[in-house]
Amino acid sequence: MDQLFVNADAATLSPIGLFLQADWVVKFVMLGLLLASIWTWTIIIGFGFRLRRNVAQSDAFERDFWTAQDIDRFHDKRGNENVPTARVLDAGLKEWRRSTNAKKVDAEGVRSRLATLMASASAAEIDALSGRLNVLATIGSVAPFVGLFGTVWGIMRSFTSIAAEQNSSLAVVAPGIAEALFATAIGLFAAIPAVIAYNRFSHGLNRLEARLLRFADKFHATLSRELDAEA
């Protein structure tokens, strides 16, 4: 008989049991946090593959570019590739062609426009990649407080049970406190991966942006030498 009682308590305090016996408000909090956790991991997996692929493709593109003998031919062949470095190259070379086709070439103006356009293209690439990072930041900052709300509500329910039954024994308060703490645990389960992933991905995007800006600077220097040679 005692064994059956222990097993029943263990089932009641299991994660599924805690959810089933929870108040509808706490259930809503738990479901919301669980969906946020699933969303977080979906973004982490998808964004991780996407960032890694863009870095690898940019590395390969840049390596091939600097070994190419003819920049115009290389651009005509590979300038439309879906690679961040390719779009930076495309922005710079198109502006170069527009500016140098004029009857009178303003060298300093060309240099200024090239630098501005390639820096803008680099920033646009990072903006396009970082679109979902704000979701991770939001979940990482909000989920613990949502879990805390569920905790507070569950503890209030426990005190209500004590007042209703006029009994402060552990059997009365344990389920409500357990479900309250479980809501906090789910909140942390959603928030911790989101915060870690946000920091790691932000670092990766910063490195990619620095790489694109270095490529833009080197290409700008190459075109600047061409201007000096034509002067």
PDB file of C-alpha atoms in Angstrom:
ATOM      1  CA  MET A   1       0.000   0.000   0.000  1.00  0.00           C
ATOM      2  CA  ASP A   2       2.851   2.391   0.880  1.00  0.00           C
ATOM      3  CA  GLN A   3       4.563   1.467  -2.386  1.00  0.00           C
ATOM      4  CA  LEU A   4       1.444   2.376  -4.361  1.00  0.00           C
ATOM      5  CA  PHE A   5       1.317   5.716  -2.569  1.00  0.00           C
ATOM      6  CA  VAL A   6       4.939   6.453  -3.443  1.00  0.00           C
ATOM      7  CA  ASN A   7       4.380   5.500  -7.076  1.00  0.00           C
ATOM      8  CA  ALA A   8       1.303   7.701  -7.258  1.00  0.00           C
ATOM      9  CA  ASP A   9       3.228  10.647  -5.850  1.00  0.00           C
ATOM     10  CA  ALA A  10       6.066  10.061  -8.288  1.00  0.00           C
ATOM     11  CA  ALA A  11       3.625  10.040 -11.202  1.00  0.00           C
ATOM     12  CA  THR A  12       1.973  13.204  -9.910  1.00  0.00           C
ATOM     13  CA  LEU A  13       5.310  15.001  -9.675  1.00  0.00           C
ATOM     14  CA  SER A  14       6.553  13.815 -13.082  1.00  0.00           C
ATOM     15  CA  PRO A  15       6.778  16.466 -15.856  1.00  0.00           C
ATOM     16  CA  ILE A  16       3.632  15.171 -17.568  1.00  0.00           C
ATOM     17  CA  GLY A  17       1.802  14.906 -14.257  1.00  0.00           C
ATOM     18  CA  LEU A  18       2.813  18.424 -13.287  1.00  0.00           C
ATOM     19  CA  PHE A  19       1.501  19.754 -16.584  1.00  0.00           C
ATOM     20  CA  LEU A  20      -1.800  17.876 -16.384  1.00  0.00           C
ATOM     21  CA  GLN A  21      -2.557  18.982 -12.850  1.00  0.00           C
ATOM     22  CA  ALA A  22      -1.478  22.580 -13.417  1.00  0.00           C
ATOM     23  CA  ASP A  23      -3.861  25.517 -13.474  1.00  0.00           C
ATOM     24  CA  TRP A  24      -4.915  26.650 -16.946  1.00  0.00           C
ATOM     25  CA  VAL A  25      -2.782  29.794 -16.636  1.00  0.00           C
ATOM     26  CA  VAL A  26       0.313  27.765 -15.800  1.00  0.00           C
ATOM     27  CA  LYS A  27      -0.527  25.334 -18.620  1.00  0.00           C
ATOM     28  CA  PHE A  28      -0.705  28.247 -21.030  1.00  0.00           C
ATOM     29  CA  VAL A  29       2.677  29.498 -19.780  1.00  0.00           C
ATOM     30  CA  MET A  30       4.240  26.045 -20.111  1.00  0.00           C
ATOM     31  CA  LEU A  31       2.902  25.532 -23.634  1.00  0.00           C
ATOM     32  CA  GLY A  32       4.085  28.976 -24.702  1.00  0.00           C
ATOM     33  CA  LEU A  33       7.564  28.352 -23.339  1.00  0.00           C
ATOM     34  CA  LEU A  34       7.701  24.913 -24.943  1.00  0.00           C
ATOM     35  CA  LEU A  35       6.790  26.424 -28.326  1.00  0.00           C
ATOM     36  CA  ALA A  36       9.416  29.125 -27.777  1.00  0.00           C
ATOM     37  CA  SER A  37      11.997  26.418 -27.057  1.00  0.00           C
ATOM     38  CA  ILE A  38      11.087  24.549 -30.257  1.00  0.00           C
ATOM     39  CA  TRP A  39      11.254  27.805 -32.222  1.00  0.00           C
ATOM     40  CA  THR A  40      14.630  28.572 -30.663  1.00  0.00           C
ATOM     41  CA  TRP A  41      16.141  25.243 -31.680  1.00  0.00           C
ATOM     42  CA  THR A  42      14.675  25.558 -35.181  1.00  0.00           C
ATOM     43  CA  ILE A  43      16.397  28.936 -35.595  1.00  0.00           C
ATOM     44  CA  ILE A  44      19.642  27.670 -34.061  1.00  0.00           C
ATOM     45  CA  ILE A  45      19.881  24.696 -36.412  1.00  0.00           C
ATOM     46  CA  GLY A  46      18.785  26.586 -39.525  1.00  0.00           C
ATOM     47  CA  PHE A  47      20.850  29.705 -38.863  1.00  0.00           C
ATOM     48  CA  GLY A  48      23.910  27.685 -37.898  1.00  0.00           C
ATOM     49  CA  PHE A  49      23.915  25.838 -41.225  1.00  0.00           C
ATOM     50  CA  ARG A  50      23.209  29.045 -43.124  1.00  0.00           C
ATOM     51  CA  LEU A  51      26.008  31.017 -41.485  1.00  0.00           C
ATOM     52  CA  ARG A  52      28.500  28.186 -41.915  1.00  0.00           C
ATOM     53  CA  ARG A  53      27.559  27.820 -45.582  1.00  0.00           C
ATOM     54  CA  ASN A  54      27.920  31.569 -46.241  1.00  0.00           C
ATOM     55  CA  VAL A  55      31.327  31.703 -44.570  1.00  0.00           C
ATOM     56  CA  ALA A  56      32.595  28.701 -46.541  1.00  0.00           C
ATOM     57  CA  GLN A  57      31.238  30.020 -49.841  1.00  0.00           C
ATOM     58  CA  SER A  58      32.688  33.485 -49.208  1.00  0.00           C
ATOM     59  CA  ASP A  59      36.091  31.987 -48.411  1.00  0.00           C
ATOM     60  CA  ALA A  60      36.076  29.955 -51.637  1.00  0.00           C
ATOM     61  CA  PHE A  61      34.852  32.888 -53.718  1.00  0.00           C
ATOM     62  CA  GLU A  62      37.457  35.263 -52.323  1.00  0.00           C
ATOM     63  CA  ARG A  63      40.246  32.736 -52.811  1.00  0.00           C
ATOM     64  CA  ASP A  64      39.268  32.208 -56.447  1.00  0.00           C
ATOM     65  CA  PHE A  65      38.887  35.936 -57.030  1.00  0.00           C
ATOM     66  CA  TRP A  66      42.373  36.858 -55.903  1.00  0.00           C
ATOM     67  CA  THR A  67      43.891  34.154 -58.109  1.00  0.00           C
ATOM     68  CA  ALA A  68      41.897  35.223 -61.188  1.00  0.00           C
ATOM     69  CA  GLN A  69      43.823  36.833 -64.042  1.00  0.00           C
ATOM     70  CA  ASP A  70      40.978  38.994 -65.351  1.00  0.00           C
ATOM     71  CA  ILE A  71      38.585  40.695 -62.901  1.00  0.00           C
ATOM     72  CA  ASP A  72      35.984  41.568 -65.540  1.00  0.00           C
ATOM     73  CA  ARG A  73      35.882  38.025 -66.892  1.00  0.00           C
ATOM     74  CA  PHE A  74      35.668  36.615 -63.377  1.00  0.00           C
ATOM     75  CA  HIS A  75      32.793  38.961 -62.555  1.00  0.00           C
ATOM     76  CA  ASP A  76      30.926  38.107 -65.741  1.00  0.00           C
ATOM     77  CA  LYS A  77      31.252  34.415 -64.917  1.00  0.00           C
ATOM     78  CA  ARG A  78      30.670  34.374 -61.157  1.00  0.00           C
ATOM     79  CA  GLY A  79      29.437  37.824 -60.186  1.00  0.00           C
ATOM     80  CA  ASN A  80      25.808  36.675 -59.867  1.00  0.00           C
ATOM     81  CA  GLU A  81      26.503  33.860 -57.404  1.00  0.00           C
ATOM     82  CA  ASN A  82      24.420  33.803 -54.220  1.00  0.00           C
ATOM     83  CA  VAL A  83      27.452  34.584 -52.044  1.00  0.00           C
ATOM     84  CA  PRO A  84      27.937  37.679 -49.820  1.00  0.00           C
ATOM     85  CA  THR A  85      31.396  38.412 -51.236  1.00  0.00           C
ATOM     86  CA  ALA A  86      30.042  38.166 -54.780  1.00  0.00           C
ATOM     87  CA  ARG A  87      27.448  40.843 -54.070  1.00  0.00           C
ATOM     88  CA  VAL A  88      30.079  43.146 -52.561  1.00  0.00           C
ATOM     89  CA  LEU A  89      32.222  42.624 -55.665  1.00  0.00           C
ATOM     90  CA  ASP A  90      29.233  43.231 -57.914  1.00  0.00           C
ATOM     91  CA  ALA A  91      28.368  46.516 -56.175  1.00  0.00           C
ATOM     92  CA  GLY A  92      31.938  47.786 -56.437  1.00  0.00           C
ATOM     93  CA  LEU A  93      32.581  46.750 -60.014  1.00  0.00           C
ATOM     94  CA  LYS A  94      29.279  48.112 -61.331  1.00  0.00           C
ATOM     95  CA  GLU A  95      30.009  51.490 -59.736  1.00  0.00           C
ATOM     96  CA  TRP A  96      33.531  51.359 -61.156  1.00  0.00           C
ATOM     97  CA  ARG A  97      32.184  50.770 -64.663  1.00  0.00           C
ATOM     98  CA  ARG A  98      29.601  53.555 -64.365  1.00  0.00           C
ATOM     99  CA  SER A  99      32.131  56.052 -63.016  1.00  0.00           C
ATOM    100  CA  THR A 100      34.984  55.303 -65.411  1.00  0.00           C
ATOM    101  CA  ASN A 101      32.730  55.374 -68.480  1.00  0.00           C
ATOM    102  CA  ALA A 102      32.135  59.094 -67.978  1.00  0.00           C
ATOM    103  CA  LYS A 103      33.931  61.579 -70.215  1.00  0.00           C
ATOM    104  CA  LYS A 104      35.678  63.155 -67.250  1.00  0.00           C
ATOM    105  CA  VAL A 105      36.643  60.903 -64.365  1.00  0.00           C
ATOM    106  CA  ASP A 106      36.782  62.403 -60.876  1.00  0.00           C
ATOM    107  CA  ALA A 107      39.240  60.033 -59.200  1.00  0.00           C
ATOM    108  CA  GLU A 108      38.485  61.107 -55.643  1.00  0.00           C
ATOM    109  CA  GLY A 109      34.753  60.967 -56.255  1.00  0.00           C
ATOM    110  CA  VAL A 110      35.099  57.468 -57.709  1.00  0.00           C
ATOM    111  CA  ARG A 111      37.093  56.317 -54.690  1.00  0.00           C
ATOM    112  CA  SER A 112      34.529  57.777 -52.303  1.00  0.00           C
ATOM    113  CA  ARG A 113      31.572  56.180 -54.096  1.00  0.00           C
ATOM    114  CA  LEU A 114      33.309  52.803 -54.306  1.00  0.00           C
ATOM    115  CA  ALA A 115      34.044  52.801 -50.573  1.00  0.00           C
ATOM    116  CA  THR A 116      30.497  53.848 -49.701  1.00  0.00           C
ATOM    117  CA  LEU A 117      28.754  51.354 -51.968  1.00  0.00           C
ATOM    118  CA  MET A 118      30.880  48.356 -50.966  1.00  0.00           C
ATOM    119  CA  ALA A 119      30.533  49.169 -47.269  1.00  0.00           C
ATOM    120  CA  SER A 120      26.779  49.488 -47.776  1.00  0.00           C
ATOM    121  CA  ALA A 121      26.687  46.143 -49.614  1.00  0.00           C
ATOM    122  CA  SER A 122      28.604  44.490 -46.754  1.00  0.00           C
ATOM    123  CA  ALA A 123      26.191  45.909 -44.189  1.00  0.00           C
ATOM    124  CA  ALA A 124      23.202  44.787 -46.272  1.00  0.00           C
ATOM    125  CA  GLU A 125      24.535  41.221 -46.354  1.00  0.00           C
ATOM    126  CA  ILE A 126      24.897  41.136 -42.573  1.00  0.00           C
ATOM    127  CA  ASP A 127      21.430  42.640 -42.116  1.00  0.00           C
ATOM    128  CA  ALA A 128      19.926  39.978 -44.379  1.00  0.00           C
ATOM    129  CA  LEU A 129      21.650  37.196 -42.444  1.00  0.00           C
ATOM    130  CA  SER A 130      20.845  38.526 -38.975  1.00  0.00           C
ATOM    131  CA  GLY A 131      17.086  38.813 -39.494  1.00  0.00           C
ATOM    132  CA  ARG A 132      16.141  36.078 -37.007  1.00  0.00           C
ATOM    133  CA  LEU A 133      18.681  36.879 -34.322  1.00  0.00           C
ATOM    134  CA  ASN A 134      16.234  39.327 -32.757  1.00  0.00           C
ATOM    135  CA  VAL A 135      13.934  36.355 -32.086  1.00  0.00           C
ATOM    136  CA  LEU A 136      16.686  34.623 -30.108  1.00  0.00           C
ATOM    137  CA  ALA A 137      17.400  37.825 -28.205  1.00  0.00           C
ATOM    138  CA  THR A 138      13.713  38.263 -27.379  1.00  0.00           C
ATOM    139  CA  ILE A 139      13.245  34.673 -26.207  1.00  0.00           C
ATOM    140  CA  GLY A 140      16.462  34.787 -24.201  1.00  0.00           C
ATOM    141  CA  SER A 141      15.400  37.917 -22.346  1.00  0.00           C
ATOM    142  CA  VAL A 142      11.654  37.280 -21.976  1.00  0.00           C
ATOM    143  CA  ALA A 143      11.372  33.515 -21.350  1.00  0.00           C
ATOM    144  CA  PRO A 144      12.752  33.586 -17.755  1.00  0.00           C
ATOM    145  CA  PHE A 145      10.219  36.246 -16.791  1.00  0.00           C
ATOM    146  CA  VAL A 146       7.380  34.314 -18.393  1.00  0.00           C
ATOM    147  CA  GLY A 147       8.483  31.257 -16.427  1.00  0.00           C
ATOM    148  CA  LEU A 148       8.666  33.389 -13.304  1.00  0.00           C
ATOM    149  CA  PHE A 149       5.099  34.518 -13.897  1.00  0.00           C
ATOM    150  CA  GLY A 150       4.051  30.857 -14.006  1.00  0.00           C
ATOM    151  CA  THR A 151       5.992  30.271 -10.799  1.00  0.00           C
ATOM    152  CA  VAL A 152       4.305  33.136  -8.981  1.00  0.00           C
ATOM    153  CA  TRP A 153       0.893  31.983 -10.157  1.00  0.00           C
ATOM    154  CA  GLY A 154       1.571  28.413  -9.037  1.00  0.00           C
ATOM    155  CA  ILE A 155       2.720  29.528  -5.588  1.00  0.00           C
ATOM    156  CA  MET A 156      -0.377  31.690  -5.249  1.00  0.00           C
ATOM    157  CA  ARG A 157      -2.438  28.614  -6.089  1.00  0.00           C
ATOM    158  CA  SER A 158      -0.606  26.656  -3.397  1.00  0.00           C
ATOM    159  CA  PHE A 159      -1.434  29.272  -0.779  1.00  0.00           C
ATOM    160  CA  THR A 160      -5.034  29.206  -1.958  1.00  0.00           C
ATOM    161  CA  SER A 161      -5.084  25.429  -1.425  1.00  0.00           C
ATOM    162  CA  ILE A 162      -3.673  25.886   2.085  1.00  0.00           C
ATOM    163  CA  ALA A 163      -6.366  28.444   2.912  1.00  0.00           C
ATOM    164  CA  ALA A 164      -9.134  26.300   1.441  1.00  0.00           C
ATOM    165  CA  GLU A 165      -8.151  23.069   3.226  1.00  0.00           C
ATOM    166  CA  GLN A 166      -6.648  24.759   6.291  1.00  0.00           C
ATOM    167  CA  ASN A 167      -3.780  22.329   5.989  1.00  0.00           C
ATOM    168  CA  SER A 168      -0.166  23.308   5.421  1.00  0.00           C
ATOM    169  CA  SER A 169       1.187  19.774   5.045  1.00  0.00           C
ATOM    170  CA  LEU A 170       3.589  18.944   2.238  1.00  0.00           C
ATOM    171  CA  ALA A 171       0.968  16.833   0.458  1.00  0.00           C
ATOM    172  CA  VAL A 172      -1.190  19.947  -0.002  1.00  0.00           C
ATOM    173  CA  VAL A 173       1.456  22.457  -1.094  1.00  0.00           C
ATOM    174  CA  ALA A 174       3.915  20.200  -2.944  1.00  0.00           C
ATOM    175  CA  PRO A 175       1.989  19.855  -6.248  1.00  0.00           C
ATOM    176  CA  GLY A 176       1.435  23.591  -6.642  1.00  0.00           C
ATOM    177  CA  ILE A 177       5.021  24.459  -5.740  1.00  0.00           C
ATOM    178  CA  ALA A 178       6.357  21.707  -8.009  1.00  0.00           C
ATOM    179  CA  GLU A 179       4.358  22.917 -11.003  1.00  0.00           C
ATOM    180  CA  ALA A 180       5.449  26.481 -10.245  1.00  0.00           C
ATOM    181  CA  LEU A 181       9.116  25.514 -10.234  1.00  0.00           C
ATOM    182  CA  PHE A 182       8.568  23.424 -13.347  1.00  0.00           C
ATOM    183  CA  ALA A 183       7.352  26.551 -15.171  1.00  0.00           C
ATOM    184  CA  THR A 184      10.578  28.316 -14.195  1.00  0.00           C
ATOM    185  CA  ALA A 185      12.617  25.337 -15.398  1.00  0.00           C
ATOM    186  CA  ILE A 186      10.909  25.410 -18.802  1.00  0.00           C
ATOM    187  CA  GLY A 187      11.557  29.153 -19.032  1.00  0.00           C
ATOM    188  CA  LEU A 188      15.261  28.609 -18.400  1.00  0.00           C
ATOM    189  CA  PHE A 189      15.279  25.670 -20.819  1.00  0.00           C
ATOM    190  CA  ALA A 190      14.055  28.045 -23.540  1.00  0.00           C
ATOM    191  CA  ALA A 191      16.181  31.043 -22.544  1.00  0.00           C
ATOM    192  CA  ILE A 192      19.629  29.540 -21.975  1.00  0.00           C
ATOM    193  CA  PRO A 193      20.117  28.069 -25.492  1.00  0.00           C
ATOM    194  CA  ALA A 194      18.697  31.259 -27.006  1.00  0.00           C
ATOM    195  CA  VAL A 195      21.197  33.470 -25.170  1.00  0.00           C
ATOM    196  CA  ILE A 196      24.165  31.216 -25.922  1.00  0.00           C
ATOM    197  CA  ALA A 197      23.205  30.921 -29.598  1.00  0.00           C
ATOM    198  CA  TYR A 198      22.608  34.669 -29.908  1.00  0.00           C
ATOM    199  CA  ASN A 199      26.072  35.451 -28.559  1.00  0.00           C
ATOM    200  CA  ARG A 200      27.781  32.837 -30.737  1.00  0.00           C
ATOM    201  CA  PHE A 201      25.951  33.859 -33.894  1.00  0.00           C
ATOM    202  CA  SER A 202      26.559  37.552 -33.236  1.00  0.00           C
ATOM    203  CA  HIS A 203      30.260  36.792 -32.967  1.00  0.00           C
ATOM    204  CA  GLY A 204      30.121  34.804 -36.208  1.00  0.00           C
ATOM    205  CA  LEU A 205      28.313  37.629 -38.012  1.00  0.00           C
ATOM    206  CA  ASN A 206      30.848  40.154 -36.749  1.00  0.00           C
ATOM    207  CA  ARG A 207      33.663  38.016 -38.126  1.00  0.00           C
ATOM    208  CA  LEU A 208      31.889  37.654 -41.475  1.00  0.00           C
ATOM    209  CA  GLU A 209      31.284  41.407 -41.631  1.00  0.00           C
ATOM    210  CA  ALA A 210      34.952  42.058 -40.900  1.00  0.00           C
ATOM    211  CA  ARG A 211      35.894  39.625 -43.664  1.00  0.00           C
ATOM    212  CA  LEU A 212      33.595  41.367 -46.153  1.00  0.00           C
ATOM    213  CA  LEU A 213      34.959  44.782 -45.206  1.00  0.00           C
ATOM    214  CA  ARG A 214      38.537  43.543 -45.609  1.00  0.00           C
ATOM    215  CA  PHE A 215      37.665  42.210 -49.045  1.00  0.00           C
ATOM    216  CA  ALA A 216      36.018  45.534 -49.920  1.00  0.00           C
ATOM    217  CA  ASP A 217      39.096  47.455 -48.740  1.00  0.00           C
ATOM    218  CA  LYS A 218      41.483  45.277 -50.750  1.00  0.00           C
ATOM    219  CA  PHE A 219      39.306  45.516 -53.849  1.00  0.00           C
ATOM    220  CA  HIS A 220      39.014  49.263 -53.330  1.00  0.00           C
ATOM    221  CA  ALA A 221      42.810  49.483 -53.198  1.00  0.00           C
ATOM    222  CA  THR A 222      43.056  47.486 -56.437  1.00  0.00           C
ATOM    223  CA  LEU A 223      40.651  49.791 -58.241  1.00  0.00           C
ATOM    224  CA  SER A 224      42.355  52.840 -56.747  1.00  0.00           C
ATOM    225  CA  ARG A 225      45.648  51.715 -58.299  1.00  0.00           C
ATOM    226  CA  GLU A 226      43.854  51.409 -61.628  1.00  0.00           C
ATOM    227  CA  LEU A 227      42.728  55.014 -61.283  1.00  0.00           C
ATOM    228  CA  ASP A 228      46.296  56.113 -60.580  1.00  0.00           C
ATOM    229  CA  ALA A 229      47.536  54.213 -63.613  1.00  0.00           C
ATOM    230  CA  GLU A 230      44.956  55.862 -65.866  1.00  0.00           C
ATOM    231  CA  ALA A 231      45.623  59.374 -64.539  1.00  0.00           C
TER     232      ALA A 231
END
